[in-house]
């Protein structure tokens, strides 16, 4: 089971890094608008469609983007922390899988209802795959009797 635990740790490290890399530019007032324009350029390059990403320039919407960026980076750090001992910290990937799945559902809603840039479907799809991976390892390690 050490190999399974090691593989789970690697998935946790990937997941945490994924959160941090994608969210860090959103955390900074001077970067979030450039980053959102970059994401729109990627969306256009991939011809994914949807409405243009228009970064907010001031007020509460900009503050909420920066806050979300900070929160997502912190979540990434917490998931990285869980990767160092996934058996003892199994609640973290469980809660993260639930959150990622809910996030993917919210993405689906906004794509259907608001026609947002479809690049978010790619991000939501990766989140669903990560959630499935977390569930797989949690079940596999739980069934093997590795509990703490």
Short mmCIF file of N, CA, C and O in Angstrom, two decimals, residues 24-139:
data_model
loop_
_atom_site.label_atom_id
_atom_site.label_comp_id
_atom_site.label_asym_id
_atom_site.label_seq_id
_atom_site.Cartn_x
_atom_site.Cartn_y
_atom_site.Cartn_z
N UNK A 24 -2.96 32.16 -8.45
CA UNK A 24 -2.07 33.19 -7.92
C UNK A 24 -2.20 34.53 -8.63
O UNK A 24 -2.27 35.58 -7.96
N UNK A 25 -2.27 34.58 -9.96
CA UNK A 25 -2.42 35.90 -10.61
C UNK A 25 -3.72 36.62 -10.25
O UNK A 25 -3.79 37.84 -10.32
N UNK A 26 -4.74 35.86 -9.88
CA UNK A 26 -6.01 36.49 -9.49
C UNK A 26 -5.92 37.19 -8.14
O UNK A 26 -6.74 38.05 -7.83
N UNK A 27 -4.94 36.82 -7.34
CA UNK A 27 -4.81 37.35 -5.99
C UNK A 27 -4.28 38.79 -5.95
O UNK A 27 -4.39 39.45 -4.92
N UNK A 28 -3.74 39.25 -7.05
CA UNK A 28 -3.09 40.56 -7.05
C UNK A 28 -3.86 41.57 -7.90
O UNK A 28 -4.11 41.31 -9.08
N UNK A 29 -4.17 42.74 -7.32
CA UNK A 29 -4.89 43.76 -8.09
C UNK A 29 -4.19 44.15 -9.39
O UNK A 29 -4.84 44.42 -10.39
N UNK A 30 -2.87 44.16 -9.40
CA UNK A 30 -2.15 44.59 -10.61
C UNK A 30 -2.04 43.50 -11.67
O UNK A 30 -1.66 43.78 -12.80
N UNK A 31 -2.37 42.25 -11.32
CA UNK A 31 -2.23 41.14 -12.27
C UNK A 31 -3.54 40.57 -12.78
O UNK A 31 -3.58 40.01 -13.88
N UNK A 32 -4.62 40.66 -12.01
CA UNK A 32 -5.81 39.89 -12.37
C UNK A 32 -6.38 40.28 -13.73
O UNK A 32 -6.82 39.41 -14.48
N UNK A 33 -6.37 41.55 -14.09
CA UNK A 33 -6.93 41.96 -15.38
C UNK A 33 -6.10 41.41 -16.54
O UNK A 33 -6.64 40.87 -17.52
N UNK A 34 -4.78 41.49 -16.42
CA UNK A 34 -3.89 40.94 -17.46
C UNK A 34 -4.07 39.43 -17.59
O UNK A 34 -4.10 38.88 -18.68
N UNK A 35 -4.19 38.78 -16.45
CA UNK A 35 -4.36 37.32 -16.44
C UNK A 35 -5.68 36.91 -17.09
O UNK A 35 -5.73 35.98 -17.90
N UNK A 36 -6.76 37.62 -16.76
CA UNK A 36 -8.05 37.30 -17.37
C UNK A 36 -8.05 37.57 -18.87
O UNK A 36 -8.64 36.80 -19.63
N UNK A 37 -7.35 38.60 -19.31
CA UNK A 37 -7.21 38.83 -20.76
C UNK A 37 -6.39 37.72 -21.40
O UNK A 37 -6.68 37.29 -22.52
N UNK A 38 -5.37 37.24 -20.70
CA UNK A 38 -4.57 36.11 -21.20
C UNK A 38 -5.45 34.86 -21.34
O UNK A 38 -5.38 34.15 -22.35
N UNK A 39 -6.27 34.59 -20.34
CA UNK A 39 -7.17 33.43 -20.42
C UNK A 39 -8.13 33.56 -21.60
O UNK A 39 -8.44 32.57 -22.27
N UNK A 40 -8.62 34.77 -21.86
CA UNK A 40 -9.49 34.98 -23.01
C UNK A 40 -8.73 34.71 -24.31
O UNK A 40 -9.27 34.11 -25.24
N UNK A 41 -7.47 35.13 -24.38
CA UNK A 41 -6.65 34.87 -25.58
C UNK A 41 -6.48 33.36 -25.79
O UNK A 41 -6.56 32.87 -26.92
N UNK A 42 -6.25 32.62 -24.70
CA UNK A 42 -6.15 31.16 -24.80
C UNK A 42 -7.48 30.59 -25.28
O UNK A 42 -7.50 29.70 -26.15
N UNK A 43 -8.57 31.06 -24.73
CA UNK A 43 -9.90 30.61 -25.14
C UNK A 43 -10.11 30.84 -26.64
O UNK A 43 -10.60 29.96 -27.36
N UNK A 44 -9.72 32.00 -27.12
CA UNK A 44 -9.85 32.31 -28.55
C UNK A 44 -8.93 31.43 -29.39
O UNK A 44 -9.34 30.93 -30.44
N UNK A 45 -7.70 31.27 -28.95
CA UNK A 45 -6.74 30.44 -29.68
C UNK A 45 -7.26 29.02 -29.86
O UNK A 45 -7.10 28.41 -30.91
N UNK A 46 -7.89 28.50 -28.81
CA UNK A 46 -8.44 27.14 -28.86
C UNK A 46 -9.83 27.10 -29.50
O UNK A 46 -10.41 26.02 -29.62
N UNK A 47 -10.34 28.27 -29.89
CA UNK A 47 -11.66 28.38 -30.54
C UNK A 47 -12.75 27.71 -29.72
O UNK A 47 -13.59 26.98 -30.24
N UNK A 48 -12.76 28.01 -28.42
CA UNK A 48 -13.71 27.37 -27.52
C UNK A 48 -15.05 28.09 -27.44
O UNK A 48 -16.04 27.54 -27.00
N UNK A 49 -15.08 29.35 -27.83
CA UNK A 49 -16.33 30.09 -27.84
C UNK A 49 -16.73 30.62 -26.48
O UNK A 49 -15.99 30.53 -25.51
N UNK A 50 -17.93 31.17 -26.44
CA UNK A 50 -18.43 31.79 -25.22
C UNK A 50 -18.20 33.28 -25.25
O UNK A 50 -17.56 33.82 -26.16
N UNK A 51 -18.74 33.94 -24.25
CA UNK A 51 -18.61 35.40 -24.16
C UNK A 51 -17.24 35.80 -23.66
O UNK A 51 -16.62 35.10 -22.87
N UNK A 52 -16.79 36.95 -24.12
CA UNK A 52 -15.47 37.46 -23.75
C UNK A 52 -15.33 37.65 -22.24
O UNK A 52 -16.28 38.06 -21.56
N UNK A 53 -14.16 37.34 -21.75
CA UNK A 53 -13.83 37.58 -20.34
C UNK A 53 -13.47 39.05 -20.22
O UNK A 53 -12.50 39.52 -20.82
N UNK A 54 -14.26 39.79 -19.46
CA UNK A 54 -14.03 41.22 -19.25
C UNK A 54 -13.65 41.42 -17.79
O UNK A 54 -14.50 41.28 -16.91
N UNK A 55 -12.39 41.74 -17.54
CA UNK A 55 -11.96 41.92 -16.15
C UNK A 55 -12.61 43.15 -15.52
O UNK A 55 -12.68 44.20 -16.15
N UNK A 56 -13.07 43.03 -14.28
CA UNK A 56 -13.57 44.21 -13.59
C UNK A 56 -12.39 45.12 -13.25
O UNK A 56 -11.30 44.64 -12.97
N UNK A 57 -12.62 46.40 -13.28
CA UNK A 57 -11.52 47.33 -13.04
C UNK A 57 -11.54 47.93 -11.64
O UNK A 57 -10.56 48.53 -11.21
N UNK A 58 -12.68 47.83 -10.95
CA UNK A 58 -12.74 48.48 -9.64
C UNK A 58 -13.83 47.87 -8.78
O UNK A 58 -14.61 47.03 -9.23
N UNK A 59 -13.84 48.29 -7.55
CA UNK A 59 -14.93 47.98 -6.65
C UNK A 59 -15.02 46.53 -6.21
O UNK A 59 -14.05 45.78 -6.25
N UNK A 60 -16.21 46.19 -5.80
CA UNK A 60 -16.47 44.88 -5.21
C UNK A 60 -16.13 43.73 -6.17
O UNK A 60 -15.51 42.75 -5.73
N UNK A 61 -16.49 43.76 -7.46
CA UNK A 61 -16.13 42.63 -8.33
C UNK A 61 -14.62 42.38 -8.37
O UNK A 61 -14.18 41.23 -8.31
N UNK A 62 -13.82 43.43 -8.44
CA UNK A 62 -12.37 43.25 -8.44
C UNK A 62 -11.90 42.70 -7.10
O UNK A 62 -11.04 41.80 -7.05
N UNK A 63 -12.44 43.23 -6.02
CA UNK A 63 -12.09 42.73 -4.69
C UNK A 63 -12.43 41.25 -4.55
O UNK A 63 -11.64 40.47 -4.00
N UNK A 64 -13.59 40.85 -5.06
CA UNK A 64 -13.99 39.44 -4.96
C UNK A 64 -13.07 38.54 -5.78
O UNK A 64 -12.77 37.42 -5.37
N UNK A 65 -12.61 39.01 -6.94
CA UNK A 65 -11.66 38.22 -7.73
C UNK A 65 -10.36 38.05 -6.96
O UNK A 65 -9.81 36.95 -6.88
N UNK A 66 -9.85 39.14 -6.38
CA UNK A 66 -8.62 39.04 -5.60
C UNK A 66 -8.79 38.13 -4.39
O UNK A 66 -7.90 37.32 -4.07
N UNK A 67 -9.93 38.24 -3.73
CA UNK A 67 -10.20 37.38 -2.57
C UNK A 67 -10.29 35.92 -2.99
O UNK A 67 -9.73 35.04 -2.32
N UNK A 68 -10.97 35.64 -4.09
CA UNK A 68 -11.06 34.27 -4.60
C UNK A 68 -9.68 33.73 -4.94
O UNK A 68 -9.36 32.57 -4.65
N UNK A 69 -8.84 34.58 -5.54
CA UNK A 69 -7.48 34.15 -5.86
C UNK A 69 -6.70 33.76 -4.62
O UNK A 69 -6.04 32.72 -4.56
N UNK A 70 -6.79 34.60 -3.59
CA UNK A 70 -6.10 34.31 -2.33
C UNK A 70 -6.65 33.02 -1.73
O UNK A 70 -5.88 32.14 -1.29
N UNK A 71 -7.96 32.87 -1.71
CA UNK A 71 -8.58 31.66 -1.13
C UNK A 71 -8.16 30.40 -1.89
O UNK A 71 -7.87 29.37 -1.28
N UNK A 72 -8.14 30.48 -3.21
CA UNK A 72 -7.76 29.30 -4.00
C UNK A 72 -6.29 28.94 -3.82
O UNK A 72 -5.93 27.75 -3.81
N UNK A 73 -5.44 29.94 -3.65
CA UNK A 73 -4.03 29.66 -3.35
C UNK A 73 -3.93 28.98 -1.98
O UNK A 73 -3.20 27.99 -1.83
N UNK A 74 -4.67 29.49 -1.00
CA UNK A 74 -4.64 28.86 0.33
C UNK A 74 -5.16 27.42 0.28
O UNK A 74 -4.60 26.53 0.93
N UNK A 75 -6.20 27.19 -0.50
CA UNK A 75 -6.70 25.82 -0.65
C UNK A 75 -5.61 24.94 -1.28
O UNK A 75 -5.39 23.81 -0.85
N UNK A 76 -4.92 25.48 -2.27
CA UNK A 76 -3.82 24.73 -2.88
C UNK A 76 -2.74 24.38 -1.88
O UNK A 76 -2.22 23.26 -1.87
N UNK A 77 -2.41 25.32 -1.02
CA UNK A 77 -1.39 25.07 0.01
C UNK A 77 -1.87 23.99 0.98
O UNK A 77 -1.10 23.09 1.36
N UNK A 78 -3.13 24.03 1.35
CA UNK A 78 -3.69 23.02 2.26
C UNK A 78 -3.66 21.64 1.61
O UNK A 78 -3.33 20.63 2.26
N UNK A 79 -3.96 21.57 0.32
CA UNK A 79 -3.91 20.28 -0.39
C UNK A 79 -2.47 19.79 -0.48
O UNK A 79 -2.21 18.59 -0.31
N UNK A 80 -1.51 20.69 -0.73
CA UNK A 80 -0.10 20.29 -0.71
C UNK A 80 0.27 19.72 0.66
O UNK A 80 0.95 18.69 0.75
N UNK A 81 -0.18 20.37 1.72
CA UNK A 81 0.06 19.90 3.09
C UNK A 81 -0.48 18.48 3.27
O UNK A 81 0.18 17.63 3.85
N UNK A 82 -1.67 18.22 2.76
CA UNK A 82 -2.26 16.88 2.86
C UNK A 82 -1.42 15.85 2.14
O UNK A 82 -1.36 14.68 2.54
N UNK A 83 -0.73 16.27 1.07
CA UNK A 83 0.11 15.34 0.31
C UNK A 83 1.26 14.76 1.09
O UNK A 83 1.76 13.69 0.76
N UNK A 84 1.68 15.42 2.16
CA UNK A 84 2.77 14.91 2.96
C UNK A 84 2.35 13.74 3.86
O UNK A 84 3.19 12.95 4.28
N UNK A 85 1.07 13.62 4.14
CA UNK A 85 0.55 12.51 4.94
C UNK A 85 -0.93 12.32 4.60
O UNK A 85 -1.81 12.64 5.40
N UNK A 86 -1.21 11.77 3.41
CA UNK A 86 -2.59 11.68 2.96
C UNK A 86 -3.49 10.79 3.80
O UNK A 86 -4.70 10.98 3.84
N UNK A 87 -2.91 9.83 4.50
CA UNK A 87 -3.74 8.95 5.32
C UNK A 87 -4.25 9.66 6.56
O UNK A 87 -5.41 9.50 6.94
N UNK A 88 -3.41 10.42 7.19
CA UNK A 88 -3.83 11.15 8.39
C UNK A 88 -4.67 12.38 8.06
O UNK A 88 -5.43 12.85 8.89
N UNK A 89 -4.48 12.89 6.85
CA UNK A 89 -5.17 14.12 6.47
C UNK A 89 -6.21 13.86 5.39
O UNK A 89 -6.47 14.71 4.56
N UNK A 90 -6.81 12.71 5.44
CA UNK A 90 -7.72 12.29 4.37
C UNK A 90 -8.97 13.17 4.24
O UNK A 90 -9.57 13.21 3.18
N UNK A 91 -9.34 13.87 5.30
CA UNK A 91 -10.50 14.75 5.19
C UNK A 91 -10.25 15.88 4.19
O UNK A 91 -11.17 16.33 3.51
N UNK A 92 -9.01 16.35 4.11
CA UNK A 92 -8.69 17.45 3.20
C UNK A 92 -8.98 17.08 1.75
O UNK A 92 -9.71 17.80 1.07
N UNK A 93 -8.46 15.95 1.22
CA UNK A 93 -8.81 15.62 -0.16
C UNK A 93 -10.30 15.28 -0.34
O UNK A 93 -10.86 15.54 -1.40
N UNK A 94 -10.92 14.72 0.68
CA UNK A 94 -12.35 14.44 0.59
C UNK A 94 -13.13 15.74 0.43
O UNK A 94 -13.95 15.89 -0.48
N UNK A 95 -12.86 16.70 1.31
CA UNK A 95 -13.56 17.99 1.24
C UNK A 95 -13.20 18.71 -0.07
O UNK A 95 -14.07 19.32 -0.71
N UNK A 96 -11.96 18.61 -0.49
CA UNK A 96 -11.53 19.26 -1.72
C UNK A 96 -12.23 18.64 -2.93
O UNK A 96 -12.63 19.36 -3.85
N UNK A 97 -12.39 17.32 -2.93
CA UNK A 97 -13.09 16.66 -4.04
C UNK A 97 -14.54 17.12 -4.13
O UNK A 97 -15.06 17.37 -5.22
N UNK A 98 -15.19 17.25 -2.99
CA UNK A 98 -16.57 17.74 -2.97
C UNK A 98 -16.62 19.17 -3.52
O UNK A 98 -17.45 19.50 -4.37
N UNK A 99 -15.71 20.01 -3.03
CA UNK A 99 -15.67 21.39 -3.49
C UNK A 99 -15.38 21.51 -4.98
O UNK A 99 -16.01 22.30 -5.69
N UNK A 100 -14.45 20.72 -5.48
CA UNK A 100 -14.11 20.75 -6.91
C UNK A 100 -15.30 20.29 -7.75
O UNK A 100 -15.56 20.84 -8.82
N UNK A 101 -16.01 19.30 -7.27
CA UNK A 101 -17.18 18.80 -8.01
C UNK A 101 -18.28 19.85 -8.04
O UNK A 101 -18.91 20.08 -9.09
N UNK A 102 -18.52 20.50 -6.92
CA UNK A 102 -19.50 21.59 -6.88
C UNK A 102 -19.08 22.74 -7.80
O UNK A 102 -19.90 23.31 -8.52
N UNK A 103 -17.80 23.05 -7.80
CA UNK A 103 -17.28 24.09 -8.68
C UNK A 103 -17.53 23.73 -10.15
O UNK A 103 -17.96 24.58 -10.93
N UNK A 104 -17.30 22.49 -10.51
CA UNK A 104 -17.56 22.05 -11.89
C UNK A 104 -19.04 22.19 -12.24
O UNK A 104 -19.38 22.58 -13.36
N UNK A 105 -19.91 21.88 -11.29
CA UNK A 105 -21.35 22.04 -11.54
C UNK A 105 -21.71 23.51 -11.74
O UNK A 105 -22.51 23.85 -12.62
N UNK A 106 -21.12 24.39 -10.95
CA UNK A 106 -21.37 25.82 -11.10
C UNK A 106 -20.84 26.31 -12.46
O UNK A 106 -21.49 27.11 -13.13
N UNK A 107 -19.70 25.80 -12.87
CA UNK A 107 -19.18 26.13 -14.20
C UNK A 107 -20.18 25.72 -15.27
O UNK A 107 -20.48 26.49 -16.18
N UNK A 108 -20.70 24.50 -15.17
CA UNK A 108 -21.70 24.04 -16.13
C UNK A 108 -22.89 24.97 -16.19
O UNK A 108 -23.38 25.31 -17.29
N UNK A 109 -23.36 25.40 -15.04
CA UNK A 109 -24.49 26.33 -15.00
C UNK A 109 -24.15 27.62 -15.75
O UNK A 109 -24.94 28.09 -16.58
N UNK A 110 -23.00 28.21 -15.44
CA UNK A 110 -22.65 29.48 -16.07
C UNK A 110 -22.38 29.36 -17.56
O UNK A 110 -22.65 30.29 -18.32
N UNK A 111 -21.87 28.23 -17.99
CA UNK A 111 -21.68 28.02 -19.43
C UNK A 111 -23.05 27.95 -20.12
O UNK A 111 -23.26 28.57 -21.17
N UNK A 112 -23.98 27.23 -19.51
CA UNK A 112 -25.32 27.12 -20.10
C UNK A 112 -26.15 28.40 -19.97
O UNK A 112 -26.78 28.83 -20.93
N UNK A 113 -26.14 29.00 -18.81
CA UNK A 113 -27.02 30.14 -18.55
C UNK A 113 -26.44 31.48 -19.00
O UNK A 113 -27.18 32.37 -19.40
N UNK A 114 -25.13 31.63 -18.93
CA UNK A 114 -24.51 32.92 -19.22
C UNK A 114 -23.54 32.89 -20.40
O UNK A 114 -22.94 33.91 -20.72
N UNK A 115 -23.35 31.72 -21.00
CA UNK A 115 -22.45 31.56 -22.15
C UNK A 115 -21.04 32.07 -21.86
O UNK A 115 -20.41 32.72 -22.70
N UNK A 116 -20.53 31.77 -20.66
CA UNK A 116 -19.18 32.23 -20.33
C UNK A 116 -18.15 31.52 -21.21
O UNK A 116 -18.44 30.47 -21.81
N UNK A 117 -16.96 32.09 -21.26
CA UNK A 117 -15.88 31.52 -22.05
C UNK A 117 -15.71 30.04 -21.71
O UNK A 117 -15.63 29.68 -20.54
N UNK A 118 -15.66 29.23 -22.71
CA UNK A 118 -15.66 27.78 -22.51
C UNK A 118 -14.34 27.21 -21.98
O UNK A 118 -14.26 26.04 -21.65
N UNK A 119 -13.33 28.06 -21.90
CA UNK A 119 -12.08 27.61 -21.29
C UNK A 119 -12.32 27.11 -19.88
O UNK A 119 -11.65 26.19 -19.41
N UNK A 120 -13.32 27.68 -19.21
CA UNK A 120 -13.61 27.24 -17.84
C UNK A 120 -14.08 25.79 -17.81
O UNK A 120 -13.92 25.11 -16.80
N UNK A 121 -14.64 25.29 -18.93
CA UNK A 121 -15.02 23.87 -18.98
C UNK A 121 -13.78 22.97 -18.88
O UNK A 121 -13.84 21.89 -18.28
N UNK A 122 -12.69 23.41 -19.48
CA UNK A 122 -11.44 22.64 -19.39
C UNK A 122 -10.99 22.58 -17.93
O UNK A 122 -10.64 21.51 -17.42
N UNK A 123 -11.02 23.73 -17.27
CA UNK A 123 -10.61 23.78 -15.85
C UNK A 123 -11.55 22.92 -15.01
O UNK A 123 -11.10 22.14 -14.17
N UNK A 124 -12.85 23.05 -15.24
CA UNK A 124 -13.82 22.23 -14.51
C UNK A 124 -13.65 20.75 -14.78
O UNK A 124 -13.79 19.92 -13.88
N UNK A 125 -13.32 20.39 -16.01
CA UNK A 125 -13.06 18.99 -16.35
C UNK A 125 -11.86 18.43 -15.61
O UNK A 125 -11.88 17.31 -15.11
N UNK A 126 -10.81 19.24 -15.52
CA UNK A 126 -9.62 18.81 -14.75
C UNK A 126 -10.00 18.64 -13.29
O UNK A 126 -9.58 17.67 -12.64
N UNK A 127 -10.81 19.54 -12.76
CA UNK A 127 -11.25 19.42 -11.36
C UNK A 127 -12.05 18.14 -11.14
O UNK A 127 -11.88 17.47 -10.11
N UNK A 128 -12.90 17.77 -12.07
CA UNK A 128 -13.67 16.53 -11.94
C UNK A 128 -12.74 15.32 -11.97
O UNK A 128 -12.88 14.39 -11.16
N UNK A 129 -11.77 15.33 -12.86
CA UNK A 129 -10.81 14.22 -12.93
C UNK A 129 -10.03 14.11 -11.63
O UNK A 129 -9.82 13.01 -11.11
N UNK A 130 -9.59 15.25 -11.10
CA UNK A 130 -8.89 15.23 -9.80
C UNK A 130 -9.80 14.68 -8.71
O UNK A 130 -9.37 13.86 -7.89
N UNK A 131 -11.06 15.09 -8.69
CA UNK A 131 -12.01 14.60 -7.69
C UNK A 131 -12.19 13.09 -7.79
O UNK A 131 -12.22 12.40 -6.76
N UNK A 132 -12.29 12.59 -8.99
CA UNK A 132 -12.41 11.14 -9.20
C UNK A 132 -11.16 10.43 -8.69
O UNK A 132 -11.24 9.39 -8.03
N UNK A 133 -10.00 11.02 -8.97
CA UNK A 133 -8.74 10.45 -8.47
C UNK A 133 -8.70 10.43 -6.95
O UNK A 133 -8.30 9.42 -6.35
N UNK A 134 -9.12 11.51 -6.33
CA UNK A 134 -9.15 11.54 -4.87
C UNK A 134 -10.07 10.45 -4.32
O UNK A 134 -9.73 9.73 -3.39
N UNK A 135 -11.27 10.34 -4.91
CA UNK A 135 -12.22 9.33 -4.45
C UNK A 135 -11.64 7.93 -4.62
O UNK A 135 -11.76 7.08 -3.73
N UNK A 136 -11.00 7.69 -5.76
CA UNK A 136 -10.39 6.38 -6.02
C UNK A 136 -9.38 6.03 -4.92
O UNK A 136 -9.44 4.94 -4.34
N UNK A 137 -8.46 6.95 -4.64
CA UNK A 137 -7.44 6.66 -3.64
C UNK A 137 -8.01 6.57 -2.23
O UNK A 137 -7.58 5.73 -1.43
N UNK A 138 -8.97 7.41 -1.90
CA UNK A 138 -9.58 7.34 -0.57
C UNK A 138 -10.29 6.00 -0.37
O UNK A 138 -10.17 5.39 0.69
N UNK A 139 -11.00 5.55 -1.39
CA UNK A 139 -11.69 4.26 -1.29
C UNK A 139 -10.68 3.13 -1.24
O UNK A 139 -10.78 2.23 -0.40
#
